[in-house]
Amino acid sequence: MSAALSSTSPISCQLNGARVTFPPDPSARLSSALRGLGLTGTKVGCDAGDCGACTVLLDGAPICACLCSTAQAEGRDVRTIEGLTATNPAAVQLQAAFLRHGAAQCGFCTPGMIVAATALLERNSRPTEAEVSDAIGGVLCRCTGYRKIVAAILDVPATAFDGPQPPSGTAIGARIARLDGRRKVTGADSYGDDGAPADALVLKVVRSPHHRAAFAFGDIGAFLTAHPGLIAVLMAPDVTGVNRFGVIAPFADQPVFAERETRFKGEAVAAIVGEAEAMAALDLSAFPVAWTELRPALSPDEARAMGASRLHESRPDNVLVRGRVARGDVEAGLAAAAVRAEGLFETGFVEHAPIEPEAGWARRVGDRIEIHACTQAPYMDRDDVAAILGIAPEAVRIVPTAVGGGFGTKLDLSVQPFLALAAWRLGRPVRMTYSRRESIMTTTKRHPARIRMRAGAASDGRLLALDVEAEFNTGAYASWGPTVANRVPVHASGPYLVPNYRARSVAVHTHVVPAGAFRGFGVPQAAVAQEQIYDELAAALGMDALDFRILNALGPDDPTVTGQILGPGTGIRACFEALRPAWTRARAEAAAFNRGRAANGHLRRGVGIAGMWYGCGNTSMSNPSTMRIGITHDGRIVLHQGAVDIGQGSNTIIPQIAADALGVPLGALDLAPPDTDLTPDAGKTSASRQTVVSGKATELACRALRAAILRMANAGSDATIRPAPGELRVDEAGHRRLIRLADLPLDERGYAISAEETFDPPTTPLDEDGQGHPYAVYGFGAHLAEIEVDLALGTVKVLHVTAAHDVGRAINPTLLEGQIEGGIAQGLGLALMEEFHPGRGENLHDYLIPTVGDVPPITTILIEDPNPVGPSGAKGIGEQALIPTAPAILNAIHHATGTRIRRVPATPDRVLAAIREAHLAADPSPPGEGESAPADRGGVLPGWGCPHPGSTLRVDSPSPIGRDRDRTDQGQRP
Ligand code: FES
């Protein structure tokens, strides 16, 4: 801080080329001051310097604005994304390159990335990839997997900004730049914290500091009196409707405010609302509440042992729900097997860590409430908020803001009920933004799993039987626990023909944050177990792991474990076959590397493979989506696109489908974005359903509109439709017919011509053995991971991933690749570094997600085996992309070391312990020529020594350089 400044001195600096003065608060964060001036392109993800979303240039150097006080900016030059967009050629070229490469998904990290990259390019116009990684090493991205960001920066100078638009009828399959990308790369997109009215009150929540506690409030009136500027305190009695919400209605069990007792650390008991200045000064610890800590059950074992002490009165043994699928005779299949394998596998809580914390604002408009917030499920939010307020759903308007990543966690309510209650009662706009700690502490997590599997195969390699028992820690409230418990038994076989199968699952309540939806709904955890067990079967048979999978891969005429024949579009075998060249090369290269042990010291390389399948949409439940398209009197074609784009690309893919189905150029479409007052219900953005379900509804609606237009013009199906101001031109065989739109009466939707269609994928209920057709469309994929293990440190470095995915039809290959790369990055985190411990590490410094330094080069192979249900045969990709990464990495670790990691993440302590256990750590000898895997020979290499008990392994001095290296090492630290 400048010594000359006092707390009353005005603070001024040069901001984007103009002199500005900040209020006289020398300790104010620069990030807050900038946003207070309307420069909301500077995003705030953590307020702790961990995420880099708030990166700005201070005298040309990139800094985290959240760690810089306004006093430190006194007299200096500050440039933000807005200033760079206006004046800096390198920044503008970066924005073009980001668009062309698909380097922005949700876009929340994008301004920070572009600012950091601009600083690099200003001093080095031709950086190397290593220099690029170093420059953006302090900026986290949770969506992209960084590869396209690096490629974009290396591609500067770029050419066209958005790229050319495809001609009419060719939008599907084109690598179109994200249609909403320009506002993401310029920082103009408006997220949950960006758009609140200036006079909005601020809301903060009082939360339980204990896993389980009774509580009693003190004198609330005195508290309000003692704090001028505070307006109200809300508690359970202030809930005007039902003090319960939940994403699956029959299981709805979570109170807005706890009553009498809290069930997890961070649970809300009250909300304080006040003027912004008073709330900024408020010390929440002054709130009058007395806590009595109670004995919690933190694990399923503890919860089941609690007996009558239930978290929810109606759920004996604290069991939320059980799932089951059975087919054939699993015991007979195991008895007949030539080889058998079994094991217990465990995974922990995983935090979604979207870089945008939950945020939004609400206002009362007459007898209606309007909520602007980040969400994946606007209509579900609408219905839940209506029930909480005790008003009709039609009296609630949900306007989703841009969403800075979700991955499942923004399917559940977060800020919405608090905002709605406060704005409804006070009649003033109210805003709220979760702190990073609040976000990590209270939002849903990936379910920790304990999965036991037994599997058997015949001597010719064919799978005979698989027995699965899966237990999930579902936390204090139901959230998506029932979905996970029901989806896992359907998927735990993997994409293979398993004639004898039994899978049982149970979700158990504990006193921890609710576990919910996270990219895969439990399937990634099951794949960690199943793909490793199958590798063990292959090894026991002496079979190549890829050959084993191809032999057993589901074909179009094979029954799944639920008895469903999938028919055309069963592309798993093609995915595995596509990996064979990489498999052959990588195994040979690993063997060659490992032969050079003298040169490589403790390093060993391994190659692993894993497959996946995933049913798109809800499991055996109605799953509809409705899309509307209309043409105005002046000739605008408006697509009411209600599928929320959380970065996955529905704002681009849905219009691509629409343009081709209607037969007009993509550029002719205007988008009406998600808004429960303006767009019909497209369902939630989850379960890889939007491309399939909403895409199909779009295709149907646009075809219906096209048919109506052609009927009106008395034209045949091959006619061409050309929109023009005030008219449609329909050309056929050299003849043109004009439809003058102003001559048509407006229909009930307010358009000259319009169409609306609903699509609900055909499924059937599952019987008591789980037999039936749970999904209409499955996606398939397989990953190959090449890794390097340091046998002395236990660290694992992923060198390369090759991913083959059957996407049915690639609507937009660039966006598909982005989804796959982002999924791989999250799968890598699941495998190697991510584990949330309730009550600890509630920040992005202790809870580590992959940085640019952790994600290896990725080769993506898109397989197109069309499914007859999806639009143009397309399948989903969002969940699919993550599922096989972790088991492929774990199989590669086994290939490199001969040890099996049964609890993820495979942190160095766990890897090292496994290596020691297998007597492989000291003076290891590499595999010989043609010896592909230690595992193939029982997990012990000839000549590998065994360290003396308690001996100290030599560590070749690691030399962390910079923050990026530090993070990577920490990510691999227990
Ligand atoms: Fe980077 Fe979403 S695009 S966080």
mmCIF file of N, CA, C and O and ligand atoms in Angstrom, residues 103-110 113 139-146 149 184 191 353-356 403-405 407 646-647, ligand 1:
data_model
loop_
_atom_site.group_PDB
_atom_site.id
_atom_site.type_symbol
_atom_site.label_atom_id
_atom_site.label_comp_id
_atom_site.label_asym_id
_atom_site.label_seq_id
_atom_site.Cartn_x
_atom_site.Cartn_y
_atom_site.Cartn_z
ATOM 1 N N ALA A 103 -12.162 -22.821 -27.859
ATOM 2 C CA ALA A 103 -11.403 -22.775 -26.614
ATOM 3 C C ALA A 103 -12.202 -22.208 -25.449
ATOM 4 O O ALA A 103 -11.726 -22.217 -24.317
ATOM 5 N N ALA A 104 -13.385 -21.671 -25.735
ATOM 6 C CA ALA A 104 -14.268 -21.210 -24.660
ATOM 7 C C ALA A 104 -15.475 -22.125 -24.618
ATOM 8 O O ALA A 104 -16.139 -22.311 -25.637
ATOM 9 N N GLN A 105 -15.745 -22.683 -23.467
ATOM 10 C CA GLN A 105 -16.966 -23.479 -23.312
ATOM 11 C C GLN A 105 -17.959 -22.668 -22.471
ATOM 12 O O GLN A 105 -18.725 -21.884 -23.012
ATOM 13 N N CYS A 106 -17.912 -22.832 -21.156
ATOM 14 C CA CYS A 106 -18.812 -21.981 -20.364
ATOM 15 C C CYS A 106 -18.372 -20.528 -20.448
ATOM 16 O O CYS A 106 -19.166 -19.613 -20.307
ATOM 17 N N GLY A 107 -17.081 -20.303 -20.658
ATOM 18 C CA GLY A 107 -16.566 -18.957 -20.864
ATOM 19 C C GLY A 107 -16.198 -18.206 -19.605
ATOM 20 O O GLY A 107 -15.722 -17.073 -19.696
ATOM 21 N N PHE A 108 -16.369 -18.812 -18.442
ATOM 22 C CA PHE A 108 -16.127 -18.056 -17.209
ATOM 23 C C PHE A 108 -14.631 -17.791 -17.004
ATOM 24 O O PHE A 108 -14.242 -16.737 -16.517
ATOM 25 N N CYS A 109 -13.806 -18.746 -17.396
ATOM 26 C CA CYS A 109 -12.356 -18.550 -17.261
ATOM 27 C C CYS A 109 -11.788 -17.753 -18.419
ATOM 28 O O CYS A 109 -10.628 -17.320 -18.368
ATOM 29 N N THR A 110 -12.566 -17.611 -19.490
ATOM 30 C CA THR A 110 -12.014 -17.130 -20.757
ATOM 31 C C THR A 110 -11.401 -15.730 -20.674
ATOM 32 O O THR A 110 -10.292 -15.518 -21.190
ATOM 33 N N MET A 113 -8.071 -16.080 -19.078
ATOM 34 C CA MET A 113 -7.147 -16.770 -19.979
ATOM 35 C C MET A 113 -6.621 -15.807 -21.049
ATOM 36 O O MET A 113 -5.411 -15.765 -21.341
ATOM 37 N N VAL A 139 -4.315 -19.898 -14.278
ATOM 38 C CA VAL A 139 -5.743 -19.715 -14.568
ATOM 39 C C VAL A 139 -6.369 -21.098 -14.725
ATOM 40 O O VAL A 139 -5.942 -21.891 -15.567
ATOM 41 N N LEU A 140 -7.367 -21.375 -13.914
ATOM 42 C CA LEU A 140 -8.007 -22.688 -13.944
ATOM 43 C C LEU A 140 -9.170 -22.694 -14.924
ATOM 44 O O LEU A 140 -9.932 -21.727 -15.006
ATOM 45 N N CYS A 141 -9.299 -23.797 -15.631
ATOM 46 C CA CYS A 141 -10.472 -24.030 -16.468
ATOM 47 C C CYS A 141 -11.012 -25.405 -16.110
ATOM 48 O O CYS A 141 -10.258 -26.376 -16.048
ATOM 49 N N ARG A 142 -12.300 -25.487 -15.838
ATOM 50 C CA ARG A 142 -12.888 -26.768 -15.461
ATOM 51 C C ARG A 142 -13.579 -27.443 -16.638
ATOM 52 O O ARG A 142 -13.982 -28.594 -16.520
ATOM 53 N N CYS A 143 -13.710 -26.720 -17.769
ATOM 54 C CA CYS A 143 -14.521 -27.241 -18.874
ATOM 55 C C CYS A 143 -13.709 -27.871 -19.993
ATOM 56 O O CYS A 143 -14.097 -28.904 -20.539
ATOM 57 N N THR A 144 -12.633 -27.233 -20.395
ATOM 58 C CA THR A 144 -12.052 -27.518 -21.715
ATOM 59 C C THR A 144 -10.969 -28.572 -21.725
ATOM 60 O O THR A 144 -10.645 -29.105 -22.788
ATOM 61 N N GLY A 145 -10.342 -28.822 -20.581
ATOM 62 C CA GLY A 145 -9.146 -29.671 -20.605
ATOM 63 C C GLY A 145 -7.939 -28.948 -21.182
ATOM 64 O O GLY A 145 -6.897 -29.574 -21.429
ATOM 65 N N TYR A 146 -8.059 -27.652 -21.398
ATOM 66 C CA TYR A 146 -6.952 -26.750 -21.751
ATOM 67 C C TYR A 146 -6.374 -26.946 -23.152
ATOM 68 O O TYR A 146 -5.701 -26.057 -23.667
ATOM 69 N N ILE A 149 -7.372 -24.393 -25.622
ATOM 70 C CA ILE A 149 -6.887 -23.062 -25.214
ATOM 71 C C ILE A 149 -5.435 -22.903 -25.647
ATOM 72 O O ILE A 149 -5.051 -21.892 -26.243
ATOM 73 N N LYS A 184 -18.532 -14.403 -24.874
ATOM 74 C CA LYS A 184 -17.692 -15.073 -23.877
ATOM 75 C C LYS A 184 -16.244 -14.599 -23.991
ATOM 76 O O LYS A 184 -15.584 -14.343 -22.983
ATOM 77 N N TYR A 191 -23.145 -13.508 -16.144
ATOM 78 C CA TYR A 191 -23.307 -14.678 -15.271
ATOM 79 C C TYR A 191 -24.112 -14.282 -14.028
ATOM 80 O O TYR A 191 -24.581 -13.155 -13.911
ATOM 81 N N ALA A 353 -16.527 -28.131 -8.656
ATOM 82 C CA ALA A 353 -15.639 -26.978 -8.841
ATOM 83 C C ALA A 353 -15.873 -26.207 -10.129
ATOM 84 O O ALA A 353 -14.915 -25.897 -10.853
ATOM 85 N N PRO A 354 -17.115 -25.873 -10.447
ATOM 86 C CA PRO A 354 -17.279 -24.934 -11.560
ATOM 87 C C PRO A 354 -16.575 -23.645 -11.183
ATOM 88 O O PRO A 354 -16.606 -23.251 -10.012
ATOM 89 N N ILE A 355 -15.950 -22.990 -12.132
ATOM 90 C CA ILE A 355 -15.176 -21.803 -11.756
ATOM 91 C C ILE A 355 -16.121 -20.663 -11.339
ATOM 92 O O ILE A 355 -15.749 -19.805 -10.562
ATOM 93 N N GLU A 356 -17.349 -20.685 -11.843
ATOM 94 C CA GLU A 356 -18.336 -19.701 -11.369
ATOM 95 C C GLU A 356 -19.031 -20.230 -10.116
ATOM 96 O O GLU A 356 -19.744 -21.241 -10.177
ATOM 97 N N VAL A 403 -24.047 -19.616 -17.540
ATOM 98 C CA VAL A 403 -23.666 -20.559 -16.488
ATOM 99 C C VAL A 403 -22.171 -20.871 -16.620
ATOM 100 O O VAL A 403 -21.732 -21.377 -17.654
ATOM 101 N N GLY A 404 -21.417 -20.560 -15.570
ATOM 102 C CA GLY A 404 -19.967 -20.747 -15.608
ATOM 103 C C GLY A 404 -19.556 -22.133 -15.182
ATOM 104 O O GLY A 404 -18.747 -22.317 -14.277
ATOM 105 N N GLY A 405 -20.127 -23.126 -15.840
ATOM 106 C CA GLY A 405 -19.837 -24.531 -15.523
ATOM 107 C C GLY A 405 -20.849 -25.060 -14.535
ATOM 108 O O GLY A 405 -21.351 -24.329 -13.656
ATOM 109 N N PHE A 407 -21.766 -29.203 -14.552
ATOM 110 C CA PHE A 407 -21.360 -30.609 -14.434
ATOM 111 C C PHE A 407 -22.299 -31.413 -13.541
ATOM 112 O O PHE A 407 -21.942 -32.471 -13.051
ATOM 113 N N ILE A 646 -24.585 -24.839 -20.574
ATOM 114 C CA ILE A 646 -23.668 -24.630 -19.442
ATOM 115 C C ILE A 646 -22.217 -24.739 -19.914
ATOM 116 O O ILE A 646 -21.305 -24.924 -19.113
ATOM 117 N N GLY A 647 -22.053 -24.643 -21.221
ATOM 118 C CA GLY A 647 -20.729 -24.762 -21.812
ATOM 119 C C GLY A 647 -20.658 -25.908 -22.804
ATOM 120 O O GLY A 647 -19.744 -25.989 -23.614
HETATM 121 FE FE1 FES B 1 -12.977 -22.537 -18.747
HETATM 122 FE FE2 FES B 1 -15.593 -23.044 -18.394
HETATM 123 S S1 FES B 1 -14.508 -22.615 -20.256
HETATM 124 S S2 FES B 1 -14.074 -22.729 -16.881
#
